[in-house]
Structure formats: structure tokens, C-alpha cells
GROMACS .gro file of N, CA and C in nm:
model
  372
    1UNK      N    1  14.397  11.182   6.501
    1UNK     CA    2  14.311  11.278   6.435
    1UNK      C    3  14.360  11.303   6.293
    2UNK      N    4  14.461  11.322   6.281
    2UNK     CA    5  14.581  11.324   6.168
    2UNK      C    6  14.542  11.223   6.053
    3UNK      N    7  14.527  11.147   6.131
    3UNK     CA    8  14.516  10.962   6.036
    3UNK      C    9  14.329  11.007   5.969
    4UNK      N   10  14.266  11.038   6.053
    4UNK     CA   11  14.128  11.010   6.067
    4UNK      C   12  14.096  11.104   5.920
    5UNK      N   13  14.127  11.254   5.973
    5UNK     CA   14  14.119  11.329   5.830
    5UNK      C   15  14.208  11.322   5.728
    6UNK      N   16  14.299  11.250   5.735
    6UNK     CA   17  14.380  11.231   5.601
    6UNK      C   18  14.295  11.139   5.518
    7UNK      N   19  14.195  11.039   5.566
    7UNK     CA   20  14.140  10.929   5.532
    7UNK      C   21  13.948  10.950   5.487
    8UNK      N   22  13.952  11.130   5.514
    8UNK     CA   23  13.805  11.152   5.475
    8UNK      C   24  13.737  11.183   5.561
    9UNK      N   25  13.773  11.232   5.697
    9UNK     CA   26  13.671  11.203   5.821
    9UNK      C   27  13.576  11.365   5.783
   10UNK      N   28  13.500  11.369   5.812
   10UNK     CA   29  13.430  11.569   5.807
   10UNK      C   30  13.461  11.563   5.920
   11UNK      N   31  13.541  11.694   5.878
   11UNK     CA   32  13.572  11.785   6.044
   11UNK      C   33  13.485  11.890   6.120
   12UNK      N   34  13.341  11.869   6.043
   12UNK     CA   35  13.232  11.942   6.117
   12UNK      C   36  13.144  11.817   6.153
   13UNK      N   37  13.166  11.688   6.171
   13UNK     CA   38  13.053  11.620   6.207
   13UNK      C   39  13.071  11.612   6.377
   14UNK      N   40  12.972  11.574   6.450
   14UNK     CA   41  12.935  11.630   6.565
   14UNK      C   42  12.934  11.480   6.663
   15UNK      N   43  13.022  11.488   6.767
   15UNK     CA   44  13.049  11.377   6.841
   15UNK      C   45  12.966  11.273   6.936
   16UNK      N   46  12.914  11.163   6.939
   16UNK     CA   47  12.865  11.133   7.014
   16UNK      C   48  12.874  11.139   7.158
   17UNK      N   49  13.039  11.129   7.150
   17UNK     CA   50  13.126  11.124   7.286
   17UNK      C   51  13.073  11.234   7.420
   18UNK      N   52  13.002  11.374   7.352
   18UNK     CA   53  12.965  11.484   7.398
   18UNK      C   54  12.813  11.492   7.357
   19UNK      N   55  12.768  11.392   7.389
   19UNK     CA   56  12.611  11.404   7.320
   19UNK      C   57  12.567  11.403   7.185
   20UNK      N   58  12.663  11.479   7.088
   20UNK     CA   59  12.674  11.477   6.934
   20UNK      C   60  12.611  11.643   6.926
   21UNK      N   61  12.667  11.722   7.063
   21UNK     CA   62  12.713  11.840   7.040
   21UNK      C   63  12.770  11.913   6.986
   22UNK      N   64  12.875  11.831   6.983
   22UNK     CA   65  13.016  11.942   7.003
   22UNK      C   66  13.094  11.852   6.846
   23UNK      N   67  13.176  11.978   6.787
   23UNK     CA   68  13.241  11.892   6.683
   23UNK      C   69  13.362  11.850   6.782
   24UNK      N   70  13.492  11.835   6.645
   24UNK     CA   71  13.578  11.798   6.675
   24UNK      C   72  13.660  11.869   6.732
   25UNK      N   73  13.655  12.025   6.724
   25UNK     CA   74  13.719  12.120   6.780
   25UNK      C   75  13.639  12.154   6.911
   26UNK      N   76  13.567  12.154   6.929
   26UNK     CA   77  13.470  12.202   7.075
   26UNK      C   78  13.538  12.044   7.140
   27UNK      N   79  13.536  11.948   7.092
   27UNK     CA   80  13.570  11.857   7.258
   27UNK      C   81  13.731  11.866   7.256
   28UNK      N   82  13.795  11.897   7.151
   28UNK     CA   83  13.956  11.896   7.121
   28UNK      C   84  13.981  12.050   7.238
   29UNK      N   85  13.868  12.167   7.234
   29UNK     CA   86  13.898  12.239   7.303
   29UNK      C   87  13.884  12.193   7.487
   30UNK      N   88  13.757  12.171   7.510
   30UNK     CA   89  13.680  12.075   7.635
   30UNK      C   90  13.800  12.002   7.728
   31UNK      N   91  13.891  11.927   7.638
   31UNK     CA   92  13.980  11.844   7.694
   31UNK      C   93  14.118  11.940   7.658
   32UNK      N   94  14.123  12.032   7.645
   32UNK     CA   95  14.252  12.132   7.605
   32UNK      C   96  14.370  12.102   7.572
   33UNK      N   97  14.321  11.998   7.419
   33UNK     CA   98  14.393  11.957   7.333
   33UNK      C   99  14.477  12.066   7.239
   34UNK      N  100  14.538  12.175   7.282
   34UNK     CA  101  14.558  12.284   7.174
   34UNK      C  102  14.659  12.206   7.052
   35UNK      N  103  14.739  12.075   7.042
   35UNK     CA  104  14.792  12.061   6.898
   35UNK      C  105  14.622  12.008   6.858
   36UNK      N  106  14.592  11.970   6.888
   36UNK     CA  107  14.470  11.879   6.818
   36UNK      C  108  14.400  12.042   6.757
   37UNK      N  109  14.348  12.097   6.805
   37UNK     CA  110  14.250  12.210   6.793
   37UNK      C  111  14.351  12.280   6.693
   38UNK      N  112  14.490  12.315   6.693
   38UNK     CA  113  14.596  12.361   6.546
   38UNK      C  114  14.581  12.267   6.411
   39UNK      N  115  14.584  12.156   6.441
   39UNK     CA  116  14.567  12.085   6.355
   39UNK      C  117  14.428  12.067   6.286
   40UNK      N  118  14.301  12.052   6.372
   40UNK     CA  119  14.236  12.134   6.297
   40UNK      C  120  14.169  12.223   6.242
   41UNK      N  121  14.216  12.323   6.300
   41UNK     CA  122  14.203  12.459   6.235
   41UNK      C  123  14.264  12.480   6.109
   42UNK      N  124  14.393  12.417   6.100
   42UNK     CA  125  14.506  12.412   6.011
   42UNK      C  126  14.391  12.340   5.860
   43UNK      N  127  14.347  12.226   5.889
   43UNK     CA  128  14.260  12.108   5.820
   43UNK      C  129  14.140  12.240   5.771
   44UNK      N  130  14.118  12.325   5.829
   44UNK     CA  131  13.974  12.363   5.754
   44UNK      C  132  13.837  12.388   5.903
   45UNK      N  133  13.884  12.384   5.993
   45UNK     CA  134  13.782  12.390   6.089
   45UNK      C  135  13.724  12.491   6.124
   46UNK      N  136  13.564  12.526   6.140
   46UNK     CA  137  13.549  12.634   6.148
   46UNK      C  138  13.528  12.657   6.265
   47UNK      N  139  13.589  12.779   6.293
   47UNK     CA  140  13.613  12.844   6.442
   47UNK      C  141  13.520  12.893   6.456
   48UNK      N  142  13.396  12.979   6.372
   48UNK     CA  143  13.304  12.991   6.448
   48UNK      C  144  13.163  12.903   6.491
   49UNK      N  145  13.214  12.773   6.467
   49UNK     CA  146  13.079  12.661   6.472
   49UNK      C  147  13.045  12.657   6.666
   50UNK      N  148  12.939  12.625   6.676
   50UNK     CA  149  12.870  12.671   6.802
   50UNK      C  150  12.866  12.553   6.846
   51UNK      N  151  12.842  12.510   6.970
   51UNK     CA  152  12.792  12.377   7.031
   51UNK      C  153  12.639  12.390   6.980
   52UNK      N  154  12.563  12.280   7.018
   52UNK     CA  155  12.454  12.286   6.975
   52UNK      C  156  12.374  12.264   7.147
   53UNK      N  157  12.462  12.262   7.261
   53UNK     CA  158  12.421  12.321   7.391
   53UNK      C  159  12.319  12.441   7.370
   54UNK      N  160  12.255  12.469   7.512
   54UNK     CA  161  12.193  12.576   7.505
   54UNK      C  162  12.277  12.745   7.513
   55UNK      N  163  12.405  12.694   7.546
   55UNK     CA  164  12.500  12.811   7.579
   55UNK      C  165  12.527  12.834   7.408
   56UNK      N  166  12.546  12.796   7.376
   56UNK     CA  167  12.573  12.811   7.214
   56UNK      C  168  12.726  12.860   7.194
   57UNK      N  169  12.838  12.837   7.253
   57UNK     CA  170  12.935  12.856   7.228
   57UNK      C  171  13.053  12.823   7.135
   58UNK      N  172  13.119  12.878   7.102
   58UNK     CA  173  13.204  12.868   7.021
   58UNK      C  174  13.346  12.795   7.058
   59UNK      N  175  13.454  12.776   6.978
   59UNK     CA  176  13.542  12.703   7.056
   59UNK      C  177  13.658  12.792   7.140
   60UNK      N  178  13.608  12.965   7.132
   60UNK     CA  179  13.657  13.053   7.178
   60UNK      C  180  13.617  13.024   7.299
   61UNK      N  181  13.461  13.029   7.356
   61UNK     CA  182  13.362  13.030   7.447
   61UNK      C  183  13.421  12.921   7.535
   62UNK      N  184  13.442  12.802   7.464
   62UNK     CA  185  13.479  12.709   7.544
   62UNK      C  186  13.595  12.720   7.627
   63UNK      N  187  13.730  12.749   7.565
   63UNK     CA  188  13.866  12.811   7.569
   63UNK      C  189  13.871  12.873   7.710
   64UNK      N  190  13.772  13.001   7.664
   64UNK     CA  191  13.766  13.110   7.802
   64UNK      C  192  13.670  13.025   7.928
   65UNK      N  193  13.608  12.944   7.919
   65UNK     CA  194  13.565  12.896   7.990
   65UNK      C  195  13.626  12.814   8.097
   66UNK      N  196  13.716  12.673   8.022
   66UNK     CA  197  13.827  12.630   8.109
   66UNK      C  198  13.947  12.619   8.160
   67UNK      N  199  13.932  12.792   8.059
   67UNK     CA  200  14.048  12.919   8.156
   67UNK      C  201  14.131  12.832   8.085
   68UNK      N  202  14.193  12.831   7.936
   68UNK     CA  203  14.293  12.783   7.878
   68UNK      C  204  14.360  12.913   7.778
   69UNK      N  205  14.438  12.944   7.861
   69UNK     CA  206  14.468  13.070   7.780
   69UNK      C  207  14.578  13.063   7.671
   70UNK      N  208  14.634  12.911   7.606
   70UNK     CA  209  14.679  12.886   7.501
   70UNK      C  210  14.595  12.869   7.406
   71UNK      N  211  14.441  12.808   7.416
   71UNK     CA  212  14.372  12.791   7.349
   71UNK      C  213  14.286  12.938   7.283
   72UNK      N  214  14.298  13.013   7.402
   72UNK     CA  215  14.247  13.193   7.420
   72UNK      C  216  14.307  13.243   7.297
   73UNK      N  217  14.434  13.254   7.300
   73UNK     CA  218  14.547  13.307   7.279
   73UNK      C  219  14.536  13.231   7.130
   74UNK      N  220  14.543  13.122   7.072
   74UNK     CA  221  14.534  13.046   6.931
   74UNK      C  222  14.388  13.102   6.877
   75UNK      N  223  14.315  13.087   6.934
   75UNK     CA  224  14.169  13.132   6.861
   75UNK      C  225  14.144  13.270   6.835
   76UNK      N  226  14.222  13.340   6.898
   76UNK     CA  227  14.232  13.491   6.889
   76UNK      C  228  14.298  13.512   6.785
   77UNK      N  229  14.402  13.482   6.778
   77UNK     CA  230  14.526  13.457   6.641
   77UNK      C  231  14.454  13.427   6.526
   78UNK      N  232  14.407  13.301   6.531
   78UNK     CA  233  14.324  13.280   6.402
   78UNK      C  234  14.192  13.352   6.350
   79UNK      N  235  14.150  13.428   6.479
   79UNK     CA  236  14.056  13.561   6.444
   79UNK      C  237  13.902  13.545   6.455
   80UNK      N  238  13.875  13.436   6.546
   80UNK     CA  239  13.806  13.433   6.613
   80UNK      C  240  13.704  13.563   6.653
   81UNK      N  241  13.588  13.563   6.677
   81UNK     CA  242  13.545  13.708   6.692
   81UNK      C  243  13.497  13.681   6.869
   82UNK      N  244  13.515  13.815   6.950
   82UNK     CA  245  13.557  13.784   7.047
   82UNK      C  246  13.393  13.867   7.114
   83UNK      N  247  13.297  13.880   7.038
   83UNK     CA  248  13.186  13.982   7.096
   83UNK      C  249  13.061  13.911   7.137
   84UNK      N  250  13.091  13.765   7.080
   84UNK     CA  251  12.959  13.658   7.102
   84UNK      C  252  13.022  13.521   7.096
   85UNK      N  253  13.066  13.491   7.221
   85UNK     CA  254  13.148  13.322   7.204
   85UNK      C  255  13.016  13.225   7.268
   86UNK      N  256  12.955  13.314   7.295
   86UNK     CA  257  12.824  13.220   7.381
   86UNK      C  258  12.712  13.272   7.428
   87UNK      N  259  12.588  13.230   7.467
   87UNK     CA  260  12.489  13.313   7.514
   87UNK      C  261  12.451  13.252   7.632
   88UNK      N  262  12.402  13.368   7.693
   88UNK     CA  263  12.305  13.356   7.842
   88UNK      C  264  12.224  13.414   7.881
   89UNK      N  265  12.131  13.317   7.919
   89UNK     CA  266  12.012  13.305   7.910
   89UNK      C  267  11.938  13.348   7.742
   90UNK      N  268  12.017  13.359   7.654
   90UNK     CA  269  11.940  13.403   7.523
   90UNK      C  270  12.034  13.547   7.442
   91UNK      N  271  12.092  13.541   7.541
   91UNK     CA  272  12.153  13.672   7.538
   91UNK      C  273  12.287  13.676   7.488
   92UNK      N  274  12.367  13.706   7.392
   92UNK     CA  275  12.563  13.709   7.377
   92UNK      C  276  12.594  13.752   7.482
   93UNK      N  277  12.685  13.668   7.468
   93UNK     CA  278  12.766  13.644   7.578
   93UNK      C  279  12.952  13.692   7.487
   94UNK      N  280  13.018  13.779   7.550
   94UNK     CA  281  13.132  13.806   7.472
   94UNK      C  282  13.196  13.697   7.526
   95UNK      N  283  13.330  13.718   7.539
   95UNK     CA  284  13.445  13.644   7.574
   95UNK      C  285  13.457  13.693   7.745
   96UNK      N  286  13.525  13.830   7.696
   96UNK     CA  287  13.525  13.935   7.798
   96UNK      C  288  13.421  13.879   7.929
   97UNK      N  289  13.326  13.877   7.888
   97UNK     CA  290  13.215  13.837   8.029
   97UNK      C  291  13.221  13.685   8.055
   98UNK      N  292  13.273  13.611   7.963
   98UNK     CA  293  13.279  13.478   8.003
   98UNK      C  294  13.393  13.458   8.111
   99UNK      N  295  13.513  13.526   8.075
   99UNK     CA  296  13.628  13.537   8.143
   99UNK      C  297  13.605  13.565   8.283
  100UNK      N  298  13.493  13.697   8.287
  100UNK     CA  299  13.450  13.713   8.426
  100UNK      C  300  13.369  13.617   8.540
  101UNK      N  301  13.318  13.560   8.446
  101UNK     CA  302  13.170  13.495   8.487
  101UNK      C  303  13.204  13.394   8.549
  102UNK      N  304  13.317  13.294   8.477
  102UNK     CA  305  13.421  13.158   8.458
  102UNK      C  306  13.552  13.234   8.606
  103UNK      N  307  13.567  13.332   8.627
  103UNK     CA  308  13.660  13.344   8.777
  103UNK      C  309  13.799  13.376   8.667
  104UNK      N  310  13.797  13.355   8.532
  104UNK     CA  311  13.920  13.346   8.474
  104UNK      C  312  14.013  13.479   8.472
  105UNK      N  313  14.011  13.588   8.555
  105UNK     CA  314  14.073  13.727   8.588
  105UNK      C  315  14.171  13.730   8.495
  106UNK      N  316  14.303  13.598   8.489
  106UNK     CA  317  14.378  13.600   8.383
  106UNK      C  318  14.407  13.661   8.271
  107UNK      N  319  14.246  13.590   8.182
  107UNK     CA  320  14.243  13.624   8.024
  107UNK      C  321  14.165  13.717   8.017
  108UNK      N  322  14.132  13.800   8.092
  108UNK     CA  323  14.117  13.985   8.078
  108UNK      C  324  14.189  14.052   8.010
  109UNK      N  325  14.367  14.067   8.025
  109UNK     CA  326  14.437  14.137   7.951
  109UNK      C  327  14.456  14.097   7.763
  110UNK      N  328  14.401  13.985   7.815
  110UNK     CA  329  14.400  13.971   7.614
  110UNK      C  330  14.318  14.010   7.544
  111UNK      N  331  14.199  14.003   7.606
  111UNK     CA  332  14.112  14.102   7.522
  111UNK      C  333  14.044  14.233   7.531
  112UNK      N  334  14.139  14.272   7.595
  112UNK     CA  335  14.160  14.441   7.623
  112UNK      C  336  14.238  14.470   7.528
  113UNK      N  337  14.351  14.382   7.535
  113UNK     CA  338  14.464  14.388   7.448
  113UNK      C  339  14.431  14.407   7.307
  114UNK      N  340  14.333  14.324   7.270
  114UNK     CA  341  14.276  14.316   7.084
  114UNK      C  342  14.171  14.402   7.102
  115UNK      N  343  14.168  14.513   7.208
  115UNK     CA  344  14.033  14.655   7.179
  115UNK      C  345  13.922  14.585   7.192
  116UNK      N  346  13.910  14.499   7.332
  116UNK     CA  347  13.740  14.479   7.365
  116UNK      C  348  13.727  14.592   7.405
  117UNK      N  349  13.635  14.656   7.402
  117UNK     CA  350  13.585  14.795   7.478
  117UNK      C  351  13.478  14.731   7.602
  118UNK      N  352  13.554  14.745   7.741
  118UNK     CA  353  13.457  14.755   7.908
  118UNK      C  354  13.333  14.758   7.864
  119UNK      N  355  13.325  14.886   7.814
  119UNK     CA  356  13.191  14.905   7.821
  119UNK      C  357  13.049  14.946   7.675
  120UNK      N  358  13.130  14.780   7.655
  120UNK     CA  359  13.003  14.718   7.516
  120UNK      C  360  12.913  14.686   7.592
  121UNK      N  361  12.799  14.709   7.495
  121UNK     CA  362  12.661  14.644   7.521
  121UNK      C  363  12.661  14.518   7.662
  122UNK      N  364  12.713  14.411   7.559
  122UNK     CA  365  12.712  14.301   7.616
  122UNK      C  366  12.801  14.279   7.734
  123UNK      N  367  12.863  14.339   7.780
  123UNK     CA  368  12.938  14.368   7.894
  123UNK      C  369  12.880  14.383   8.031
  124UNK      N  370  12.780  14.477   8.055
  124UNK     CA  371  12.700  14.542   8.151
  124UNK      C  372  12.596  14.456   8.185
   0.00000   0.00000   0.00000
């Protein structure tokens, strides 16, 4: 990956590998690559780019999804916003409810921890 963007690659172009969904950070997250996903974040990647799925998630969304709580934990750090990582049925979807939704009980305390408030909107 290293080689690829040292050499010009755009780190927002969108993969075939995943339909030509997902950039380079959504499948770097998918496969819970966390140096890959540092590296490029580090490069310029934007953390809040969405899949182009119908869930519309972010590479937070994804993170909390396959319950990778290094990846949780890095995207949070880099400041990630934690109130809309995805939608359902049309609707935001926080983190917080993905965590629930996904069985991930785990990564609850982290974003309690950074002042999700229980009982947001999108919560209930």
C-alpha cells in the first residue's frame, strides 16, 4: 500500500475487489488491517468517506461492526464522529447502536467513555 501511494495511487478511489464500494480504508477496515488503515489515515484518508452500500457507513461503522475494537479505538482517536457511522433503513445509525445491533457489548464502554449520551435521538 506504502509502494502504491508513494507512486500516485488516490487514496479515495473505490475498489473493485468490494464491488467499487468501498475505498481503500473501508476494505483495509473489512479485513481489519489496522497498520494499513494508520497508514492511511496517516497518507490523507478521509475518515469520514461512506461506502457507497445502502448502509452508508463509514470506516468507524465498519470497525464497530466486525467488533474490531483496535480499529474502534484508532478511528475514535483520529476523531471520527461517532453519531452517524451508518444508516438503517434510511435512518443514522450511531456507533453506539451499531455496537448493539452487531452483539459487540464490548465497544459500549468506549463510547460512553467519549460522552455518547444513552439516550440520543438515534439511540431509541
Amino acid at each position: 500500500v506504502r509502494l502504491l501511494l508513494d507512486h500516485g495511487a488516490n487514496i479515495e478511489s473505490r475498489s473493485g475487489d468490494f464491488g467499487g464500494f468501498d475505498t481503500a480504508l473501508h476494505a483495509a477496515t473489512r479485513m481489519k488491517r489496522e497498520g494499513v488503515a494508520r497508514l492511511l489515515l496517516d497518507r490523507g484518508a478521509d475518515i469520514e468517506s461512506r461506502t457507497l452500500y445502502k448502509e452508508k457507513q463509514t470506516a468507524l461503522g465498519i470497525a464497530v461492526s466486525v467488533g474490531d475494537e483496535g480499529l474502534v479505538r484508532l478511528f475514535l482517536d483520529r476523531g471520527a464522529k461517532m453519531e452517524c457511522a451508518g444508516l438503517d433503513h434510511g435512518e443514522a445509525e450511531s456507533a453506539l447502536n451499531l455496537a448493539l445491533r452487531f452483539g459487540h457489548h464490548g465497544l459500549i464502554p468506549l463510547f460512553l467513555d467519549r460522552g455518547v449520551r444513552p439516550e440520543a435521538p438515534a439511540l431509541r
